[in-house]
Amino acid sequence: MTVRIVHYLNQFFAGEGGDEAAGMPLKAVDGPIRSGTLLQSILGDQGEVVGTLVCGDNYANEETEAALEAAGEALDRFKPDVVIAGPAFNAGRYGLACGEIGKLAESRGIRAVAAMHEENPGVAQHGRGVYILKTGESPTEMKEAVTHLAAFALKLARGEEIGPAAEEGYATRTRKIVRSPHPIARRAIDMLAAKVNGRPFQTEIPVILPDRVEPAPPIVDMSTARIALITTGGLIPRGNPERQTAGNPEQYYTYSIEGMTALDGNDWEAFHGGYFNGTASDNPNYILPLAQLRTLEDRGVVGSIYETLFTMPGVGTPVPKARRLGAQIAEELVAQEVDGALLVAT
Amino acid sequence: MRLDLATYPVKEVKLGSSTAYKDGVLEIDPDALAAEVLSDPRIATARIELASPGESVRIWPVRDVIEPRIKVEGPGVVYPGICDRPMTLVGSGRTNRLSGVSVVEVSEVQWHDAGHDWVWLFIDMLGPWGELNPYSGLFNICVVVEPHDELHVDVKNRAVHNASLTVSDRLAATTASAEPAEVRTYELKPSSPPLPKVVFIQGVHSSQGTSGNPNTFCTSIYGATHLELPRALHPNEMLDGAMTGPYRTAFATSWTLANNPLMEQLYDRHGVDFDFVGVIPMRTEWTRQDEKDWIGQETARLAYMMGADGAVVTWDAGGNEQVEVIRVVQACERMGIKAVFVTHEDISGSADGVSSLLEPVKELDALVSTGTIGGSDSMPAILPGVERVIGSPTKLVGDLRDESIPTAGPQKALPMYDDHYGFNNLIGMEY
């Protein structure tokens, strides 16, 4: 089977011109051009570059919707098995356009691969969604890059197993748990021996430092501020009428505290898999200090307490889910014109 | 400190009318062993059942797995301190072990009565979970035991664990007149010229925080289970079970503590790549943030004063615990001790670029991945059913643990799979 390939190039690599041609709309031409002919010669009879999409970088990034619509029509016509985009090397706008084209192809069930330098913004923007092969910074490495693209595209088209990112040379998309030829204990003590003896070693887990959350500007006047109460301490109405879980919740729960002066241990309890619940069940104000906040409200230190409390058990919740729940709460607070929130962790 | 560890391999276990070991065959008298357990007035019911490798058996609920060991020369007893056994320093003299066999503690007794912290370990002898757990290759002599209901939960815990140790002691005693297949001497003499010194730092959970009780039953160090400052142990003490007893996860059992592959590697490479100078158990699951911050610094300081140039750091399981042991790695690196951290990963957010570690910090530059249960082809979400169950025929499942299902049927895989001592070969990789 000859694999049908569509190749994407920007105006410069298609020979249409430099910055002065960067506004050109997307056009589709039959067969390979420029680096596409190199690609075709490497593919030999295993693949055929049936068409080439060419677009100006400015057009692709500023009129993305129109560019993608035109690209979609061309893909319908060419019916490729794989779309190859680039290589874009360190050209940022070109890299971003390659990622968009790859994403479009994948969304239509067409396999796609792009290539660019790892610091090209296209990698950060699209690397988790589209296979992006790593290249050098400049077109002097065109031949290596196109050879790599050709081999990878054939693998994709044939449904062959794609190996780990480091082995195949693409930017990380995700992590998988697989089997190593070496037992864990052996790997661990090999690494220790290397590290204490100053020999090189390779960590097995990349450290992705957490997002820094920029704090909101301070509240100027607390005496007029509306404050919401949020806890991840697993506060539930006594008896757990909603059948909440003790950890890793699917949702947060809200309860009205309107007119309530304190949380009463007869009405509320703690249900949380990560700490001793007895103390908080006796006095739920430990995990949501309503009593103390009401005192501050009475004294005029705090303007008012928002009438709905937010609660969930934080324990065992993966970051993406915690992000989603947090964003939902924040949205609700913004909509209700709440000025600040007291978040009680356990 | 010199310990001779004599291994008596078990190639077959037979049910019979006496309990004896000869030429690799362990004969056990299940009724006599059960009677010995029942002689403890705290015990209401007990029976002995056998699961052999290759059988379609599920054992539920499993509280602990113990390797039969016995001290035959030198001070103390194996598994010291726990269940009021003598608290004499161990790690020297001679200890006999029956390899290829275990005593499995099977009981409905929960760790404490504060809720949440349920016993959930089961052992499959076959299938995907059978392939991953280190117990399926053993002859598992199950002590199915329940204490009298009116006893305090701490007493119940000690009674059923003591029952398992009673059987373990009895089995290990059969080695007295037999010839071992192997005797290995563990001594750890300092090298000349000196090599870099390394320690093994092991986070070990205390249930004091979750139970509200310092005497709560869990992994013990010479019988102590409360939250305390880190200790220094000679590695030989670990081989004699100075740290022993279960935690709530699959790989934290008495058996894995006594057969820790990381420890084996450290012994094997002592005098070659480094000198192995000690084990530091660090209690985890502290309550306050300042305690969590501090305990790592205490531990790193102890490693520093032991002369450590390097450390391999791991722990039993849990999120609070991971946060605390990551702080040990951080504190070690800041004191110039080169640390390797052995950890499972949560890869559920990795397609979104989220870290697979609970608390990524820049000092974590030497990480070893033990994989994870979630998202792994090695462990399907639902485990197949089995032909025979040892223990309870039904089990409670569901978020609120209020749904009863047959133990023998298909069911969800274990919620936590933390191979933190490195029995398997799983690894997380970038794809």
mmCIF file of C-alpha atoms in Angstrom, chain A residues 3-346:
data_model
loop_
_atom_site.group_PDB
_atom_site.id
_atom_site.type_symbol
_atom_site.label_atom_id
_atom_site.label_comp_id
_atom_site.label_asym_id
_atom_site.label_seq_id
_atom_site.Cartn_x
_atom_site.Cartn_y
_atom_site.Cartn_z
ATOM 1 C CA VAL A 3 0.698 5.875 1.884
ATOM 2 C CA ARG A 4 -1.025 9.082 0.793
ATOM 3 C CA ILE A 5 0.612 12.155 2.284
ATOM 4 C CA VAL A 6 -0.286 15.830 2.352
ATOM 5 C CA HIS A 7 2.562 18.191 3.173
ATOM 6 C CA TYR A 8 2.171 21.612 4.828
ATOM 7 C CA LEU A 9 4.647 24.449 4.154
ATOM 8 C CA ASN A 10 4.698 28.149 4.951
ATOM 9 C CA GLN A 11 5.212 30.810 2.311
ATOM 10 C CA PHE A 12 8.967 30.935 2.817
ATOM 11 C CA PHE A 13 9.665 27.209 2.537
ATOM 12 C CA ALA A 14 7.240 27.003 -0.409
ATOM 13 C CA GLY A 15 9.296 29.628 -2.267
ATOM 14 C CA GLU A 16 6.536 32.234 -2.283
ATOM 15 C CA GLY A 17 8.635 34.859 -0.547
ATOM 16 C CA GLY A 18 9.597 36.114 2.914
ATOM 17 C CA ASP A 19 7.695 38.423 5.253
ATOM 18 C CA GLU A 20 6.203 40.301 2.300
ATOM 19 C CA ALA A 21 4.281 37.118 1.362
ATOM 20 C CA ALA A 22 3.304 36.185 4.946
ATOM 21 C CA GLY A 23 -0.257 37.373 4.396
ATOM 22 C CA MET A 24 -1.024 34.910 1.573
ATOM 23 C CA PRO A 25 -4.126 32.779 2.129
ATOM 24 C CA LEU A 26 -3.921 29.017 2.202
ATOM 25 C CA LYS A 27 -3.704 27.321 -1.150
ATOM 26 C CA ALA A 28 -3.533 23.701 -2.131
ATOM 27 C CA VAL A 29 -1.360 22.402 -4.957
ATOM 28 C CA ASP A 30 -1.076 18.901 -6.338
ATOM 29 C CA GLY A 31 2.053 16.903 -5.597
ATOM 30 C CA PRO A 32 5.210 17.899 -3.734
ATOM 31 C CA ILE A 33 7.136 21.158 -3.899
ATOM 32 C CA ARG A 34 10.504 22.239 -2.495
ATOM 33 C CA SER A 35 11.317 20.166 0.644
ATOM 34 C CA GLY A 36 8.342 18.027 -0.375
ATOM 35 C CA THR A 37 10.334 16.697 -3.322
ATOM 36 C CA LEU A 38 13.071 15.674 -0.877
ATOM 37 C CA LEU A 39 10.360 14.035 1.229
ATOM 38 C CA GLN A 40 9.052 12.221 -1.866
ATOM 39 C CA SER A 41 12.497 10.948 -2.796
ATOM 40 C CA ILE A 42 13.026 9.603 0.738
ATOM 41 C CA LEU A 43 9.611 7.947 0.736
ATOM 42 C CA GLY A 44 10.300 6.280 -2.606
ATOM 43 C CA ASP A 45 7.411 4.008 -3.529
ATOM 44 C CA GLN A 46 6.290 3.602 0.091
ATOM 45 C CA GLY A 47 4.460 6.911 0.063
ATOM 46 C CA GLU A 48 3.166 9.557 -2.290
ATOM 47 C CA VAL A 49 2.976 13.259 -1.544
ATOM 48 C CA VAL A 50 -0.396 13.786 -3.191
ATOM 49 C CA GLY A 51 -0.670 17.438 -2.368
ATOM 50 C CA THR A 52 0.894 20.410 -0.625
ATOM 51 C CA LEU A 53 -0.817 23.080 1.454
ATOM 52 C CA VAL A 54 0.922 26.443 1.449
ATOM 53 C CA CYS A 55 -0.031 29.342 3.687
ATOM 54 C CA GLY A 56 1.461 32.626 4.818
ATOM 55 C CA ASP A 57 2.449 32.621 8.477
ATOM 56 C CA ASN A 58 0.546 35.798 9.259
ATOM 57 C CA TYR A 59 -2.563 34.515 7.533
ATOM 58 C CA ALA A 60 -2.343 31.173 9.359
ATOM 59 C CA ASN A 61 -2.003 32.868 12.755
ATOM 60 C CA GLU A 62 -4.325 35.825 12.257
ATOM 61 C CA GLU A 63 -6.996 34.312 10.017
ATOM 62 C CA THR A 64 -6.729 30.869 11.544
ATOM 63 C CA GLU A 65 -10.364 29.956 11.077
ATOM 64 C CA ALA A 66 -10.362 30.756 7.352
ATOM 65 C CA ALA A 67 -7.016 29.011 6.869
ATOM 66 C CA LEU A 68 -8.274 25.873 8.595
ATOM 67 C CA GLU A 69 -11.489 25.871 6.619
ATOM 68 C CA ALA A 70 -9.534 25.984 3.354
ATOM 69 C CA ALA A 71 -7.169 23.304 4.666
ATOM 70 C CA GLY A 72 -10.135 21.103 5.616
ATOM 71 C CA GLU A 73 -11.574 21.338 2.113
ATOM 72 C CA ALA A 74 -8.198 20.413 0.638
ATOM 73 C CA LEU A 75 -7.888 17.398 2.973
ATOM 74 C CA ASP A 76 -11.342 16.244 1.867
ATOM 75 C CA ARG A 77 -10.130 16.347 -1.708
ATOM 76 C CA PHE A 78 -6.678 14.779 -1.213
ATOM 77 C CA LYS A 79 -7.875 12.109 1.256
ATOM 78 C CA PRO A 80 -4.425 11.576 2.797
ATOM 79 C CA ASP A 81 -3.488 8.890 5.305
ATOM 80 C CA VAL A 82 -1.040 11.253 7.001
ATOM 81 C CA VAL A 83 -0.423 14.981 7.120
ATOM 82 C CA ILE A 84 3.183 16.087 7.516
ATOM 83 C CA ALA A 85 3.701 19.683 8.655
ATOM 84 C CA GLY A 86 7.040 21.453 8.426
ATOM 85 C CA PRO A 87 9.779 21.100 9.523
ATOM 86 C CA ALA A 88 9.462 24.573 11.027
ATOM 87 C CA PHE A 89 12.799 24.602 12.925
ATOM 88 C CA ASN A 90 12.827 27.708 15.150
ATOM 89 C CA ALA A 91 10.267 29.736 13.127
ATOM 90 C CA GLY A 92 7.640 30.416 15.797
ATOM 91 C CA ARG A 93 4.605 31.388 13.713
ATOM 92 C CA TYR A 94 5.308 28.571 11.268
ATOM 93 C CA GLY A 95 5.546 26.140 14.195
ATOM 94 C CA LEU A 96 2.200 27.282 15.574
ATOM 95 C CA ALA A 97 0.611 26.895 12.116
ATOM 96 C CA CYS A 98 2.050 23.368 11.779
ATOM 97 C CA GLY A 99 0.465 22.484 15.131
ATOM 98 C CA GLU A 100 -2.920 23.843 14.030
ATOM 99 C CA ILE A 101 -2.810 21.864 10.789
ATOM 100 C CA GLY A 102 -1.832 18.716 12.694
ATOM 101 C CA LYS A 103 -4.676 19.225 15.154
ATOM 102 C CA LEU A 104 -7.144 19.748 12.295
ATOM 103 C CA ALA A 105 -6.018 16.518 10.619
ATOM 104 C CA GLU A 106 -6.258 14.503 13.858
ATOM 105 C CA SER A 107 -9.756 15.885 14.496
ATOM 106 C CA ARG A 108 -10.752 14.420 11.119
ATOM 107 C CA GLY A 109 -9.234 11.039 11.901
ATOM 108 C CA ILE A 110 -6.143 11.655 9.748
ATOM 109 C CA ARG A 111 -2.818 10.913 11.418
ATOM 110 C CA ALA A 112 -0.459 13.881 11.616
ATOM 111 C CA VAL A 113 3.129 14.700 12.459
ATOM 112 C CA ALA A 114 4.981 17.994 12.578
ATOM 113 C CA ALA A 115 8.634 18.792 13.191
ATOM 114 C CA MET A 116 10.337 21.783 14.811
ATOM 115 C CA HIS A 117 12.928 22.837 17.381
ATOM 116 C CA GLU A 118 11.892 22.035 20.933
ATOM 117 C CA GLU A 119 11.842 25.697 21.946
ATOM 118 C CA ASN A 120 9.504 26.629 19.092
ATOM 119 C CA PRO A 121 6.258 27.879 20.718
ATOM 120 C CA GLY A 122 4.403 25.341 18.578
ATOM 121 C CA VAL A 123 5.701 22.618 20.918
ATOM 122 C CA ALA A 124 4.310 24.226 24.077
ATOM 123 C CA GLN A 125 1.046 25.027 22.304
ATOM 124 C CA HIS A 126 0.398 21.772 20.428
ATOM 125 C CA GLY A 127 2.935 19.176 21.601
ATOM 126 C CA ARG A 128 0.422 17.377 23.859
ATOM 127 C CA GLY A 129 -2.062 16.959 21.015
ATOM 128 C CA VAL A 130 0.028 16.346 17.920
ATOM 129 C CA TYR A 131 3.221 14.356 17.398
ATOM 130 C CA ILE A 132 5.989 16.919 16.998
ATOM 131 C CA LEU A 133 9.429 15.591 16.072
ATOM 132 C CA LYS A 134 12.352 17.514 17.500
ATOM 133 C CA THR A 135 14.713 19.171 15.019
ATOM 134 C CA GLY A 136 17.712 21.465 15.160
ATOM 135 C CA GLU A 137 17.285 25.232 15.021
ATOM 136 C CA SER A 138 18.040 25.928 11.378
ATOM 137 C CA PRO A 139 17.211 24.550 7.897
ATOM 138 C CA THR A 140 20.775 23.267 7.520
ATOM 139 C CA GLU A 141 19.325 20.134 9.145
ATOM 140 C CA MET A 142 16.558 19.820 6.560
ATOM 141 C CA LYS A 143 17.611 16.404 5.332
ATOM 142 C CA GLU A 144 17.732 14.783 8.809
ATOM 143 C CA ALA A 145 14.413 16.354 9.737
ATOM 144 C CA VAL A 146 12.617 15.270 6.548
ATOM 145 C CA THR A 147 14.082 11.747 6.798
ATOM 146 C CA HIS A 148 12.777 11.494 10.359
ATOM 147 C CA LEU A 149 9.346 12.824 9.305
ATOM 148 C CA ALA A 150 9.089 10.333 6.437
ATOM 149 C CA ALA A 151 9.896 7.336 8.624
ATOM 150 C CA PHE A 152 7.560 8.457 11.406
ATOM 151 C CA ALA A 153 4.697 9.216 8.989
ATOM 152 C CA LEU A 154 4.949 5.713 7.508
ATOM 153 C CA LYS A 155 4.842 4.228 11.019
ATOM 154 C CA LEU A 156 1.719 6.243 11.827
ATOM 155 C CA ALA A 157 0.017 5.312 8.563
ATOM 156 C CA ARG A 158 0.718 1.613 9.075
ATOM 157 C CA GLY A 159 -0.589 1.693 12.646
ATOM 158 C CA GLU A 160 2.746 0.527 14.009
ATOM 159 C CA GLU A 161 3.417 0.930 17.694
ATOM 160 C CA ILE A 162 4.965 4.285 18.538
ATOM 161 C CA GLY A 163 7.745 3.916 21.111
ATOM 162 C CA PRO A 164 8.628 6.249 23.992
ATOM 163 C CA ALA A 165 9.214 9.938 23.228
ATOM 164 C CA ALA A 166 12.932 9.822 23.981
ATOM 165 C CA GLU A 167 13.454 6.855 21.657
ATOM 166 C CA GLU A 168 11.332 8.190 18.784
ATOM 167 C CA GLY A 169 12.445 11.804 19.134
ATOM 168 C CA TYR A 170 9.073 13.502 19.535
ATOM 169 C CA ALA A 171 7.970 16.026 22.164
ATOM 170 C CA THR A 172 6.207 14.518 25.197
ATOM 171 C CA ARG A 173 2.456 14.066 24.853
ATOM 172 C CA THR A 174 1.673 12.081 27.967
ATOM 173 C CA ARG A 175 3.081 9.465 30.344
ATOM 174 C CA LYS A 176 2.388 5.753 30.272
ATOM 175 C CA ILE A 177 3.160 2.957 32.665
ATOM 176 C CA VAL A 178 5.086 0.213 30.911
ATOM 177 C CA ARG A 179 7.466 -2.613 31.801
ATOM 178 C CA SER A 180 11.192 -1.956 32.027
ATOM 179 C CA PRO A 181 13.760 -4.647 31.224
ATOM 180 C CA HIS A 182 15.231 -3.921 34.679
ATOM 181 C CA PRO A 183 13.635 -4.407 38.109
ATOM 182 C CA ILE A 184 12.814 -1.273 40.079
ATOM 183 C CA ALA A 185 15.165 -2.021 42.984
ATOM 184 C CA ARG A 186 18.085 -2.559 40.658
ATOM 185 C CA ARG A 187 17.385 0.715 38.826
ATOM 186 C CA ALA A 188 17.136 2.581 42.116
ATOM 187 C CA ILE A 189 20.438 1.368 43.516
ATOM 188 C CA ASP A 190 22.177 1.824 40.141
ATOM 189 C CA MET A 191 21.046 5.431 40.250
ATOM 190 C CA LEU A 192 22.210 5.840 43.850
ATOM 191 C CA ALA A 193 25.620 4.334 43.037
ATOM 192 C CA ALA A 194 25.985 6.697 40.079
ATOM 193 C CA LYS A 195 24.874 9.760 42.021
ATOM 194 C CA VAL A 196 27.129 9.252 45.072
ATOM 195 C CA ASN A 197 30.122 8.448 42.869
ATOM 196 C CA GLY A 198 29.630 11.464 40.620
ATOM 197 C CA ARG A 199 28.729 9.419 37.542
ATOM 198 C CA PRO A 200 25.971 10.521 35.134
ATOM 199 C CA PHE A 201 22.455 9.215 35.686
ATOM 200 C CA GLN A 202 19.052 9.856 34.184
ATOM 201 C CA THR A 203 16.037 10.574 36.379
ATOM 202 C CA GLU A 204 12.943 8.559 35.433
ATOM 203 C CA ILE A 205 10.324 11.192 36.252
ATOM 204 C CA PRO A 206 10.547 14.767 34.979
ATOM 205 C CA VAL A 207 9.744 17.343 37.617
ATOM 206 C CA ILE A 208 7.047 19.671 36.325
ATOM 207 C CA LEU A 209 6.992 22.537 38.792
ATOM 208 C CA PRO A 210 3.477 23.564 39.821
ATOM 209 C CA ASP A 211 1.753 26.659 38.473
ATOM 210 C CA ARG A 212 2.308 29.761 40.515
ATOM 211 C CA VAL A 213 -1.046 31.243 41.379
ATOM 212 C CA GLU A 214 -0.863 35.021 41.351
ATOM 213 C CA PRO A 215 -2.716 36.225 44.435
ATOM 214 C CA ALA A 216 -5.611 38.582 43.834
ATOM 215 C CA PRO A 217 -4.965 42.173 44.953
ATOM 216 C CA PRO A 218 -5.581 42.689 48.680
ATOM 217 C CA ILE A 219 -9.043 43.704 49.821
ATOM 218 C CA VAL A 220 -8.926 47.444 50.396
ATOM 219 C CA ASP A 221 -11.687 47.712 52.970
ATOM 220 C CA MET A 222 -12.553 44.541 54.893
ATOM 221 C CA SER A 223 -15.393 46.314 56.711
ATOM 222 C CA THR A 224 -17.433 46.354 53.497
ATOM 223 C CA ALA A 225 -16.137 43.093 52.018
ATOM 224 C CA ARG A 226 -18.281 40.069 51.359
ATOM 225 C CA ILE A 227 -16.411 36.924 52.431
ATOM 226 C CA ALA A 228 -17.172 33.335 51.392
ATOM 227 C CA LEU A 229 -16.215 30.243 53.371
ATOM 228 C CA ILE A 230 -14.726 27.206 51.621
ATOM 229 C CA THR A 231 -13.392 24.021 53.166
ATOM 230 C CA THR A 232 -11.752 20.908 51.786
ATOM 231 C CA GLY A 233 -12.076 19.348 55.242
ATOM 232 C CA GLY A 234 -15.043 17.123 54.364
ATOM 233 C CA LEU A 235 -17.734 19.061 56.244
ATOM 234 C CA ILE A 236 -21.096 17.317 55.742
ATOM 235 C CA PRO A 237 -24.561 17.607 57.262
ATOM 236 C CA ARG A 238 -24.766 14.977 60.023
ATOM 237 C CA GLY A 239 -25.819 11.599 58.627
ATOM 238 C CA ASN A 240 -24.464 12.367 55.142
ATOM 239 C CA PRO A 241 -27.821 12.784 53.358
ATOM 240 C CA GLU A 242 -26.151 13.428 49.973
ATOM 241 C CA ARG A 243 -23.972 10.317 50.317
ATOM 242 C CA GLN A 244 -20.778 12.280 49.859
ATOM 243 C CA THR A 245 -17.520 10.360 49.560
ATOM 244 C CA ALA A 246 -14.672 10.678 52.066
ATOM 245 C CA GLY A 247 -12.182 11.669 49.344
ATOM 246 C CA ASN A 248 -11.630 12.359 45.643
ATOM 247 C CA PRO A 249 -15.053 14.002 45.173
ATOM 248 C CA GLU A 250 -16.723 14.388 41.802
ATOM 249 C CA GLN A 251 -18.289 17.687 42.851
ATOM 250 C CA TYR A 252 -18.357 20.192 45.698
ATOM 251 C CA TYR A 253 -21.458 20.774 47.820
ATOM 252 C CA THR A 254 -23.032 24.036 48.881
ATOM 253 C CA TYR A 255 -25.184 24.672 51.942
ATOM 254 C CA SER A 256 -26.924 27.768 53.200
ATOM 255 C CA ILE A 257 -25.592 29.311 56.390
ATOM 256 C CA GLU A 258 -27.979 32.225 56.316
ATOM 257 C CA GLY A 259 -28.883 33.272 59.856
ATOM 258 C CA MET A 260 -26.636 30.596 61.352
ATOM 259 C CA THR A 261 -24.302 31.886 64.091
ATOM 260 C CA ALA A 262 -22.044 28.851 64.330
ATOM 261 C CA LEU A 263 -21.711 25.310 62.992
ATOM 262 C CA ASP A 264 -23.298 22.950 65.499
ATOM 263 C CA GLY A 265 -21.852 19.455 66.008
ATOM 264 C CA ASN A 266 -25.430 18.167 66.258
ATOM 265 C CA ASP A 267 -26.113 19.248 62.683
ATOM 266 C CA TRP A 268 -22.726 18.846 60.991
ATOM 267 C CA GLU A 269 -19.833 16.429 61.058
ATOM 268 C CA ALA A 270 -16.525 15.741 59.302
ATOM 269 C CA PHE A 271 -16.272 12.974 56.710
ATOM 270 C CA HIS A 272 -12.778 12.916 55.301
ATOM 271 C CA GLY A 273 -10.427 10.017 54.701
ATOM 272 C CA GLY A 274 -7.208 11.882 55.474
ATOM 273 C CA TYR A 275 -7.278 12.881 59.129
ATOM 274 C CA PHE A 276 -8.836 12.030 62.479
ATOM 275 C CA ASN A 277 -12.418 13.300 62.152
ATOM 276 C CA GLY A 278 -13.440 13.140 65.831
ATOM 277 C CA THR A 279 -12.340 16.631 66.866
ATOM 278 C CA ALA A 280 -13.896 18.338 63.849
ATOM 279 C CA SER A 281 -17.123 16.360 64.217
ATOM 280 C CA ASP A 282 -17.425 17.543 67.832
ATOM 281 C CA ASN A 283 -16.856 21.133 66.776
ATOM 282 C CA PRO A 284 -17.182 21.648 62.985
ATOM 283 C CA ASN A 285 -15.979 25.256 63.360
ATOM 284 C CA TYR A 286 -12.476 23.757 63.331
ATOM 285 C CA ILE A 287 -12.809 23.069 59.618
ATOM 286 C CA LEU A 288 -15.053 26.026 58.808
ATOM 287 C CA PRO A 289 -14.809 28.791 61.411
ATOM 288 C CA LEU A 290 -18.267 30.254 60.968
ATOM 289 C CA ALA A 291 -18.553 31.164 64.658
ATOM 290 C CA GLN A 292 -15.376 33.236 64.538
ATOM 291 C CA LEU A 293 -16.361 34.912 61.261
ATOM 292 C CA ARG A 294 -19.773 35.858 62.663
ATOM 293 C CA THR A 295 -18.020 37.560 65.587
ATOM 294 C CA LEU A 296 -15.897 39.550 63.151
ATOM 295 C CA GLU A 297 -19.025 40.381 61.183
ATOM 296 C CA ASP A 298 -20.803 41.602 64.357
ATOM 297 C CA ARG A 299 -17.852 43.797 65.257
ATOM 298 C CA GLY A 300 -17.840 45.299 61.777
ATOM 299 C CA VAL A 301 -14.355 43.982 60.991
ATOM 300 C CA VAL A 302 -15.778 42.005 58.068
ATOM 301 C CA GLY A 303 -18.601 43.406 55.957
ATOM 302 C CA SER A 304 -20.667 40.272 55.501
ATOM 303 C CA ILE A 305 -20.436 36.505 55.204
ATOM 304 C CA TYR A 306 -21.642 35.048 51.920
ATOM 305 C CA GLU A 307 -24.742 32.982 52.672
ATOM 306 C CA THR A 308 -23.569 29.778 50.979
ATOM 307 C CA LEU A 309 -20.703 27.618 52.186
ATOM 308 C CA PHE A 310 -18.654 25.379 49.890
ATOM 309 C CA THR A 311 -17.385 22.009 51.028
ATOM 310 C CA MET A 312 -15.698 18.857 49.778
ATOM 311 C CA PRO A 313 -13.128 16.341 51.035
ATOM 312 C CA GLY A 314 -9.858 17.367 49.391
ATOM 313 C CA VAL A 315 -7.972 14.139 50.054
ATOM 314 C CA GLY A 316 -6.923 12.034 47.076
ATOM 315 C CA THR A 317 -8.145 14.477 44.423
ATOM 316 C CA PRO A 318 -6.003 14.608 41.268
ATOM 317 C CA VAL A 319 -4.789 18.050 40.207
ATOM 318 C CA PRO A 320 -6.869 18.387 36.990
ATOM 319 C CA LYS A 321 -10.065 17.636 38.876
ATOM 320 C CA ALA A 322 -9.121 19.965 41.741
ATOM 321 C CA ARG A 323 -8.459 22.670 39.146
ATOM 322 C CA ARG A 324 -11.881 22.150 37.601
ATOM 323 C CA LEU A 325 -13.704 22.240 40.948
ATOM 324 C CA GLY A 326 -11.721 25.298 42.055
ATOM 325 C CA ALA A 327 -12.507 27.151 38.847
ATOM 326 C CA GLN A 328 -16.227 26.368 39.237
ATOM 327 C CA ILE A 329 -16.266 27.743 42.782
ATOM 328 C CA ALA A 330 -14.345 30.852 41.700
ATOM 329 C CA GLU A 331 -16.815 31.441 38.870
ATOM 330 C CA GLU A 332 -19.746 31.233 41.249
ATOM 331 C CA LEU A 333 -18.070 33.623 43.711
ATOM 332 C CA VAL A 334 -17.305 36.147 40.988
ATOM 333 C CA ALA A 335 -20.887 35.981 39.729
ATOM 334 C CA GLN A 336 -22.171 36.628 43.255
ATOM 335 C CA GLU A 337 -19.779 39.574 43.702
ATOM 336 C CA VAL A 338 -17.927 38.015 46.609
ATOM 337 C CA ASP A 339 -14.781 39.992 47.482
ATOM 338 C CA GLY A 340 -12.741 37.372 49.302
ATOM 339 C CA ALA A 341 -12.775 33.769 50.409
ATOM 340 C CA LEU A 342 -11.437 31.971 53.447
ATOM 341 C CA LEU A 343 -10.180 28.583 52.279
ATOM 342 C CA VAL A 344 -9.709 26.098 55.108
ATOM 343 C CA ALA A 345 -7.544 23.084 54.316
ATOM 344 C CA THR A 346 -6.970 20.146 56.652
#
